[in-house]
Amino acid sequence: MAEFRIAIIGAGPAGYFAAQALQSAEIDGKKFAIDMIEKLPTPWGLVRSGVAPDHPKIKSVSKVFEKIATQEGFRLVGNVELGRDISLKELEEMYDAVIIATGSTVGRKLGIPGEELANSISAADFVPWYNAHPEYKNLEVDFSDQVAVVIGAGNVAIDVARMLALNPKELDLTDTAQYALDKLHNSAIREVHLFGRRGPEHAAFTSPELRELPKLEYTDVFIDKGEISAAQQRAGSAGEIPKDIKANLEAMAAIATADKKGVDRKLSLHFLSTPLEIKGEGRVEEIIFSINEVKD
Ligand SMILES: Cc1cc2nc3c(=O)[nH]c(=O)nc-3n(C[C@H](O)[C@H](O)[C@H](O)COP(=O)(O)OP(=O)(O)OC[C@H]3O[C@@H](n4cnc5c(N)ncnc54)[C@H](O)[C@@H]3O)c2cc1C
């Protein structure tokens, strides 16, 4: 049967789900033959190099990708980078259509003095480092101090904070890169402080990620109860609290009131704090924050 020939660039979720859509489509009796072109030797994009290694259930979406990859007419070509090994023009000459699904891997800068100091690391570099992404394996990471600060109030910040705060033996049976695991086992970090710029009611976390924090076996998690009550009042004063915000605030209140285990590993969530400057002699030693206020 005649086929359209399609190149999909990038073997992440977007690439695989585009392939899946094409596999179930047909135009004028013609089906689609797909070549997926990936710059790395391994597929799955951020499902491999982004999703935290202690969340294997989320990574299990790779089973869907494997099913797509074993359909007739699908080929994965690894170690080929668009722009380095092959140009878009060349691909356009070879295929009926080219789908670009190369994701977004660049971290956002804070734009504050001291951001360039050693050991001030973007999650866009740190996460692929612990996930064994070949381009990040030589990242300089220093865990010799007791305190780590994570800036951000979304699920990536929670992932990073949890990875730093949990007992690394909880990662021994996961896909964490061996070099990262070795470093984490020797880490002196015992206090992780996560800071969000706005209030708890504005945080971009999702509640399942928050709800798992008090269940950490070797880490106590802290949030100021007063800060959550104030956020609940503020959010409620504008009418009915949207479901996702309500669930987040309930999960945070549960963290605030949960019994603590009295262990030495601690993770604290703080809000209404904007980083102004990172200070240190050649490497991070201190961070200056301004304290914010929510106004109507
Ligand atoms: C730290 C972190 C944790 C996350 N956790 C979750 C989670 O728990 N649950 C969830 O649902 N989502 C999570 N996400 C989001 C999810 O991983 C992304 O939304 C999703 O992977 C985006 O898919 P994508 O295919 O667009 O891009 P990507 O996954 O980035 O895939 C793009 C692919 O293109 C390849 N590529 C790039 N440039 C080229 C090129 N020039 N030539 C050839 N190939 C190229 C890359 O190597 C990569 O394999 C997380 C993201 C991060 C960063």
CSV table of C-alpha atoms and ligand atoms in Angstrom, one decimal:
chain,number,residue,atom,x,y,z
A,1,MET,CA,0.0,0.0,0.0
A,2,ALA,CA,1.3,3.5,-0.8
A,3,GLU,CA,2.4,5.5,2.2
A,4,PHE,CA,3.2,9.0,3.2
A,5,ARG,CA,6.7,9.3,4.6
A,6,ILE,CA,6.9,11.4,7.8
A,7,ALA,CA,9.9,12.5,9.8
A,8,ILE,CA,9.3,13.3,13.5
A,9,ILE,CA,12.2,15.1,15.1
A,10,GLY,CA,12.5,14.4,18.8
A,11,ALA,CA,11.6,11.2,20.7
A,12,GLY,CA,9.8,12.8,23.6
A,13,PRO,CA,6.1,12.5,24.5
A,14,ALA,CA,5.1,15.0,21.8
A,15,GLY,CA,6.9,13.0,19.1
A,16,TYR,CA,5.5,9.7,20.2
A,17,PHE,CA,1.9,11.0,20.5
A,18,ALA,CA,2.2,12.6,17.1
A,19,ALA,CA,3.3,9.2,15.8
A,20,GLN,CA,0.4,7.5,17.5
A,21,ALA,CA,-2.1,9.9,15.9
A,22,LEU,CA,-0.6,9.2,12.5
A,23,GLN,CA,-0.6,5.5,13.0
A,24,SER,CA,-4.4,5.5,13.5
A,25,ALA,CA,-5.0,7.8,10.5
A,26,GLU,CA,-5.3,7.2,6.8
A,27,ILE,CA,-5.8,9.7,3.9
A,28,ASP,CA,-7.2,8.5,0.5
A,29,GLY,CA,-6.2,5.0,1.4
A,30,LYS,CA,-2.6,6.0,2.2
A,31,LYS,CA,-1.2,5.2,5.7
A,32,PHE,CA,1.9,6.9,7.3
A,33,ALA,CA,5.4,5.5,7.6
A,34,ILE,CA,7.3,7.3,10.4
A,35,ASP,CA,11.0,7.8,11.0
A,36,MET,CA,11.6,9.3,14.4
A,37,ILE,CA,14.9,11.1,14.6
A,38,GLU,CA,16.5,11.7,18.0
A,39,LYS,CA,19.7,13.4,18.9
A,40,LEU,CA,20.4,11.2,21.9
A,41,PRO,CA,21.2,7.5,21.7
A,42,THR,CA,18.1,6.9,23.9
A,43,PRO,CA,14.4,7.9,23.4
A,44,TRP,CA,11.6,9.3,25.7
A,45,GLY,CA,12.9,12.9,26.1
A,46,LEU,CA,12.1,14.4,29.5
A,47,VAL,CA,10.2,11.2,30.6
A,48,ARG,CA,13.7,9.8,30.9
A,49,SER,CA,15.7,12.9,31.8
A,50,GLY,CA,13.1,15.2,33.5
A,51,VAL,CA,10.6,13.1,35.5
A,52,ALA,CA,12.1,12.4,39.0
A,53,PRO,CA,13.6,8.9,39.4
A,54,ASP,CA,11.6,8.3,42.5
A,55,HIS,CA,8.4,8.6,40.4
A,56,PRO,CA,8.6,5.4,38.4
A,57,LYS,CA,4.8,5.3,37.9
A,58,ILE,CA,5.0,8.5,35.8
A,59,LYS,CA,7.9,7.1,33.8
A,60,SER,CA,5.8,4.0,33.0
A,61,VAL,CA,4.2,6.0,30.1
A,62,SER,CA,7.2,4.7,28.3
A,63,LYS,CA,5.3,1.4,27.9
A,64,VAL,CA,2.9,3.4,25.6
A,65,PHE,CA,5.9,4.7,23.7
A,66,GLU,CA,7.2,1.1,23.3
A,67,LYS,CA,3.9,0.0,21.9
A,68,ILE,CA,3.9,2.9,19.4
A,69,ALA,CA,7.5,2.1,18.4
A,70,THR,CA,6.7,-1.6,17.6
A,71,GLN,CA,3.9,-0.7,15.1
A,72,GLU,CA,4.7,-1.5,11.5
A,73,GLY,CA,6.2,1.4,9.6
A,74,PHE,CA,7.9,3.0,12.6
A,75,ARG,CA,11.6,3.4,12.8
A,76,LEU,CA,13.6,5.2,15.5
A,77,VAL,CA,16.9,6.7,14.4
A,78,GLY,CA,19.0,7.7,17.4
A,79,ASN,CA,22.2,9.8,17.6
A,80,VAL,CA,21.1,12.1,14.8
A,81,GLU,CA,20.6,15.8,15.6
A,82,LEU,CA,18.6,18.2,13.4
A,83,GLY,CA,20.8,21.1,12.7
A,84,ARG,CA,24.1,19.2,13.3
A,85,ASP,CA,23.8,15.9,11.4
A,86,ILE,CA,21.0,16.8,9.0
A,87,SER,CA,19.3,20.0,7.9
A,88,LEU,CA,15.6,20.7,7.7
A,89,LYS,CA,16.0,21.3,4.0
A,90,GLU,CA,17.4,17.8,3.5
A,91,LEU,CA,14.6,16.3,5.5
A,92,GLU,CA,12.0,18.2,3.6
A,93,GLU,CA,13.4,16.7,0.4
A,94,MET,CA,13.3,13.2,1.7
A,95,TYR,CA,9.9,13.2,3.5
A,96,ASP,CA,6.3,14.3,2.7
A,97,ALA,CA,6.2,16.1,6.0
A,98,VAL,CA,8.5,16.9,8.9
A,99,ILE,CA,7.1,17.3,12.5
A,100,ILE,CA,9.4,19.1,14.9
A,101,ALA,CA,8.9,17.9,18.5
A,102,THR,CA,12.2,18.9,20.1
A,103,GLY,CA,10.8,20.2,23.4
A,104,SER,CA,12.2,23.0,25.4
A,105,THR,CA,15.3,22.5,27.6
A,106,VAL,CA,16.5,26.0,28.3
A,107,GLY,CA,16.1,27.2,31.9
A,108,ARG,CA,14.9,30.7,32.8
A,109,LYS,CA,17.4,33.0,34.4
A,110,LEU,CA,16.5,34.8,37.7
A,111,GLY,CA,18.4,37.8,36.5
A,112,ILE,CA,19.9,38.7,39.9
A,113,PRO,CA,23.5,39.4,40.9
A,114,GLY,CA,25.5,36.3,41.9
A,115,GLU,CA,23.4,33.9,39.8
A,116,GLU,CA,26.6,32.9,37.9
A,117,LEU,CA,28.4,31.8,41.1
A,118,ALA,CA,29.6,28.2,41.4
A,119,ASN,CA,26.9,25.9,42.8
A,120,SER,CA,24.0,28.2,41.7
A,121,ILE,CA,22.5,25.7,39.3
A,122,SER,CA,19.4,25.8,37.1
A,123,ALA,CA,17.0,22.9,37.4
A,124,ALA,CA,17.3,22.7,33.6
A,125,ASP,CA,20.9,21.4,34.3
A,126,PHE,CA,20.5,19.8,37.7
A,127,VAL,CA,17.5,17.5,36.7
A,128,PRO,CA,19.1,16.0,33.6
A,129,TRP,CA,22.3,15.6,35.7
A,130,TYR,CA,20.7,13.3,38.2
A,131,ASN,CA,18.8,11.6,35.4
A,132,ALA,CA,21.9,10.5,33.5
A,133,HIS,CA,21.5,12.7,30.5
A,134,PRO,CA,24.8,12.4,28.6
A,135,GLU,CA,25.1,16.1,28.0
A,136,TYR,CA,25.0,17.0,31.7
A,137,LYS,CA,27.0,14.2,33.4
A,138,ASN,CA,30.0,16.6,34.0
A,139,LEU,CA,28.0,19.2,35.8
A,140,GLU,CA,29.8,20.6,38.8
A,141,VAL,CA,27.6,19.9,41.8
A,142,ASP,CA,28.8,20.5,45.4
A,143,PHE,CA,26.8,19.0,48.3
A,144,SER,CA,29.4,19.8,51.0
A,145,ASP,CA,27.2,22.3,52.9
A,146,GLN,CA,24.4,21.5,55.2
A,147,VAL,CA,21.8,23.9,53.6
A,148,ALA,CA,20.4,23.9,50.1
A,149,VAL,CA,18.0,26.5,48.7
A,150,VAL,CA,15.5,25.8,45.9
A,151,ILE,CA,13.9,28.8,44.2
A,152,GLY,CA,10.5,28.2,42.6
A,153,ALA,CA,7.0,27.0,43.6
A,154,GLY,CA,6.1,24.4,41.0
A,155,ASN,CA,6.5,20.6,40.6
A,156,VAL,CA,10.0,20.8,39.2
A,157,ALA,CA,11.1,22.7,42.4
A,158,ILE,CA,9.4,20.1,44.5
A,159,ASP,CA,11.1,17.3,42.6
A,160,VAL,CA,14.5,19.0,43.1
A,161,ALA,CA,13.9,19.8,46.8
A,162,ARG,CA,12.7,16.2,47.4
A,163,MET,CA,15.7,14.7,45.6
A,164,LEU,CA,18.0,16.8,47.8
A,165,ALA,CA,16.1,16.1,51.1
A,166,LEU,CA,15.3,12.5,50.9
A,167,ASN,CA,17.5,9.7,52.2
A,168,PRO,CA,19.4,8.6,49.1
A,169,LYS,CA,18.9,5.0,50.0
A,170,GLU,CA,15.3,5.6,48.8
A,171,LEU,CA,16.9,6.1,45.3
A,172,ASP,CA,19.1,3.1,45.3
A,173,LEU,CA,16.7,1.0,43.3
A,174,THR,CA,15.7,3.8,40.9
A,175,ASP,CA,17.1,5.0,37.6
A,176,THR,CA,19.1,7.8,39.3
A,177,ALA,CA,22.5,8.1,37.6
A,178,GLN,CA,25.1,6.2,39.6
A,179,TYR,CA,27.5,9.2,39.8
A,180,ALA,CA,24.6,11.3,41.2
A,181,LEU,CA,23.6,8.6,43.6
A,182,ASP,CA,27.2,8.3,44.9
A,183,LYS,CA,27.3,12.1,45.4
A,184,LEU,CA,23.9,12.1,47.1
A,185,HIS,CA,25.1,9.3,49.5
A,186,ASN,CA,28.0,11.5,50.5
A,187,SER,CA,25.9,14.7,50.7
A,188,ALA,CA,26.1,16.9,53.8
A,189,ILE,CA,22.8,18.5,53.0
A,190,ARG,CA,20.3,18.1,55.8
A,191,GLU,CA,18.1,21.2,55.4
A,192,VAL,CA,16.4,22.1,52.1
A,193,HIS,CA,14.5,25.4,51.9
A,194,LEU,CA,12.2,26.0,49.0
A,195,PHE,CA,11.1,29.6,48.3
A,196,GLY,CA,8.1,30.8,46.3
A,197,ARG,CA,7.8,34.4,45.2
A,198,ARG,CA,4.0,34.6,45.8
A,199,GLY,CA,1.6,33.2,48.3
A,200,PRO,CA,0.7,29.5,48.9
A,201,GLU,CA,-2.5,30.1,47.0
A,202,HIS,CA,-0.6,31.1,43.9
A,203,ALA,CA,1.9,28.2,43.9
A,204,ALA,CA,2.0,26.1,40.7
A,205,PHE,CA,2.4,22.8,42.6
A,206,THR,CA,-0.2,20.1,42.1
A,207,SER,CA,-1.7,18.5,45.1
A,208,PRO,CA,-0.5,14.9,44.6
A,209,GLU,CA,3.1,16.1,44.7
A,210,LEU,CA,2.4,18.0,48.0
A,211,ARG,CA,0.5,15.1,49.5
A,212,GLU,CA,3.4,12.7,49.1
A,213,LEU,CA,5.8,15.0,51.1
A,214,PRO,CA,4.6,14.1,54.6
A,215,LYS,CA,4.9,10.4,53.6
A,216,LEU,CA,8.7,10.7,53.1
A,217,GLU,CA,10.2,8.2,55.5
A,218,TYR,CA,13.4,9.9,56.5
A,219,THR,CA,12.5,13.6,56.1
A,220,ASP,CA,10.4,16.0,58.1
A,221,VAL,CA,8.6,18.6,56.0
A,222,PHE,CA,7.6,22.0,57.4
A,223,ILE,CA,5.3,24.8,56.3
A,224,ASP,CA,4.2,27.6,58.6
A,225,LYS,CA,0.6,27.0,59.6
A,226,GLY,CA,-0.2,30.7,59.9
A,227,GLU,CA,1.0,31.3,56.3
A,228,ILE,CA,-1.5,28.7,55.0
A,229,SER,CA,-4.4,30.0,57.1
A,230,ALA,CA,-3.7,33.5,55.8
A,231,ALA,CA,-3.6,32.2,52.2
A,232,GLN,CA,-6.9,30.3,52.8
A,233,GLN,CA,-8.5,33.5,54.0
A,234,ARG,CA,-7.2,35.6,51.1
A,235,ALA,CA,-8.3,33.0,48.6
A,236,GLY,CA,-11.7,32.6,50.2
A,237,SER,CA,-12.4,36.3,50.4
A,238,ALA,CA,-12.6,36.4,46.6
A,239,GLY,CA,-15.5,33.9,46.5
A,240,GLU,CA,-15.4,30.2,46.1
A,241,ILE,CA,-11.8,28.9,46.1
A,242,PRO,CA,-11.1,27.1,42.8
A,243,LYS,CA,-10.8,23.3,43.2
A,244,ASP,CA,-7.1,23.0,42.4
A,245,ILE,CA,-6.1,25.8,44.8
A,246,LYS,CA,-8.3,24.4,47.5
A,247,ALA,CA,-6.7,21.0,47.1
A,248,ASN,CA,-3.2,22.6,47.3
A,249,LEU,CA,-4.0,24.6,50.4
A,250,GLU,CA,-5.5,21.6,52.1
A,251,ALA,CA,-2.4,19.5,51.2
A,252,MET,CA,-0.2,22.3,52.6
A,253,ALA,CA,-2.3,22.6,55.8
A,254,ALA,CA,-1.9,18.8,56.2
A,255,ILE,CA,1.9,19.2,55.9
A,256,ALA,CA,1.9,22.1,58.5
A,257,THR,CA,-0.1,20.1,61.1
A,258,ALA,CA,1.5,16.6,60.4
A,259,ASP,CA,3.3,15.0,63.3
A,260,LYS,CA,7.1,15.3,62.7
A,261,LYS,CA,9.4,12.3,63.0
A,262,GLY,CA,12.2,14.1,64.6
A,263,VAL,CA,14.7,13.1,61.9
A,264,ASP,CA,17.7,15.2,60.9
A,265,ARG,CA,16.6,15.6,57.2
A,266,LYS,CA,14.4,18.6,56.9
A,267,LEU,CA,12.5,20.2,54.0
A,268,SER,CA,10.8,23.6,54.5
A,269,LEU,CA,8.5,25.4,52.2
A,270,HIS,CA,8.4,29.2,52.3
A,271,PHE,CA,6.4,31.8,50.4
A,272,LEU,CA,6.2,35.5,49.6
A,273,SER,CA,10.0,35.7,49.2
A,274,THR,CA,11.8,37.1,46.2
A,275,PRO,CA,15.5,36.3,45.8
A,276,LEU,CA,17.4,39.6,45.3
A,277,GLU,CA,21.0,38.5,45.3
A,278,ILE,CA,23.2,35.5,45.7
A,279,LYS,CA,26.4,36.2,47.6
A,280,GLY,CA,29.6,34.3,48.1
A,281,GLU,CA,33.4,34.2,47.6
A,282,GLY,CA,33.6,32.3,44.3
A,283,ARG,CA,30.6,30.0,45.2
A,284,VAL,CA,27.2,30.3,46.7
A,285,GLU,CA,27.3,31.2,50.5
A,286,GLU,CA,24.2,33.4,51.1
A,287,ILE,CA,21.0,34.4,49.4
A,288,ILE,CA,19.2,37.7,50.1
A,289,PHE,CA,15.4,37.7,49.8
A,290,SER,CA,12.8,40.5,50.0
A,291,ILE,CA,9.6,39.6,51.8
A,292,ASN,CA,6.5,40.3,49.8
A,293,GLU,CA,2.9,41.1,50.7
A,294,VAL,CA,-0.3,40.0,48.9
A,295,LYS,CA,-2.5,43.1,48.2
A,296,ASP,CA,-6.0,43.1,46.7
B,1,LIG,C1,12.0,18.2,36.0
B,1,LIG,C2,10.8,17.8,35.2
B,1,LIG,C3,9.9,17.0,35.8
B,1,LIG,C4,8.7,16.7,35.1
B,1,LIG,N1,7.8,15.8,35.7
B,1,LIG,C5,6.7,15.5,35.1
B,1,LIG,C6,5.7,14.7,35.7
B,1,LIG,O1,6.0,14.2,36.8
B,1,LIG,N2,4.6,14.4,35.0
B,1,LIG,C7,4.3,15.0,33.8
B,1,LIG,O2,3.3,14.7,33.2
B,1,LIG,N3,5.2,15.8,33.2
B,1,LIG,C8,6.4,16.1,33.8
B,1,LIG,N4,7.2,16.9,33.2
B,1,LIG,C9,6.9,17.5,31.9
B,1,LIG,C10,7.1,16.6,30.7
B,1,LIG,O3,8.3,15.9,30.9
B,1,LIG,C11,7.2,17.4,29.5
B,1,LIG,O4,6.0,18.2,29.4
B,1,LIG,C12,7.3,16.5,28.2
B,1,LIG,O5,8.4,15.7,28.3
B,1,LIG,C13,7.5,17.4,27.0
B,1,LIG,O6,7.5,16.6,25.9
B,1,LIG,P1,8.2,17.0,24.5
B,1,LIG,O7,8.2,15.8,23.6
B,1,LIG,O8,7.6,18.2,24.0
B,1,LIG,O9,9.7,17.4,24.9
B,1,LIG,P2,10.9,16.5,25.5
B,1,LIG,O10,10.4,15.5,26.4
B,1,LIG,O11,11.9,17.5,25.9
B,1,LIG,O12,11.5,15.7,24.2
B,1,LIG,C14,12.2,16.3,23.1
B,1,LIG,C15,13.1,15.4,22.5
B,1,LIG,O13,13.7,16.0,21.4
B,1,LIG,C16,15.1,15.7,21.3
B,1,LIG,N5,15.7,16.7,20.6
B,1,LIG,C17,15.9,18.0,20.9
B,1,LIG,N6,16.6,18.7,20.0
B,1,LIG,C18,16.8,17.8,19.0
B,1,LIG,C19,17.4,18.0,17.7
B,1,LIG,N7,17.9,19.1,17.2
B,1,LIG,N8,17.4,16.9,16.9
B,1,LIG,C20,16.9,15.7,17.3
B,1,LIG,N9,16.3,15.5,18.5
B,1,LIG,C21,16.3,16.6,19.3
B,1,LIG,C22,15.5,15.7,22.8
B,1,LIG,O14,16.7,15.0,23.0
B,1,LIG,C23,14.3,15.0,23.4
B,1,LIG,O15,14.4,13.6,23.4
B,1,LIG,C24,8.4,17.2,33.8
B,1,LIG,C25,9.4,18.1,33.2
B,1,LIG,C26,10.5,18.4,33.9
B,1,LIG,C27,11.5,19.3,33.3
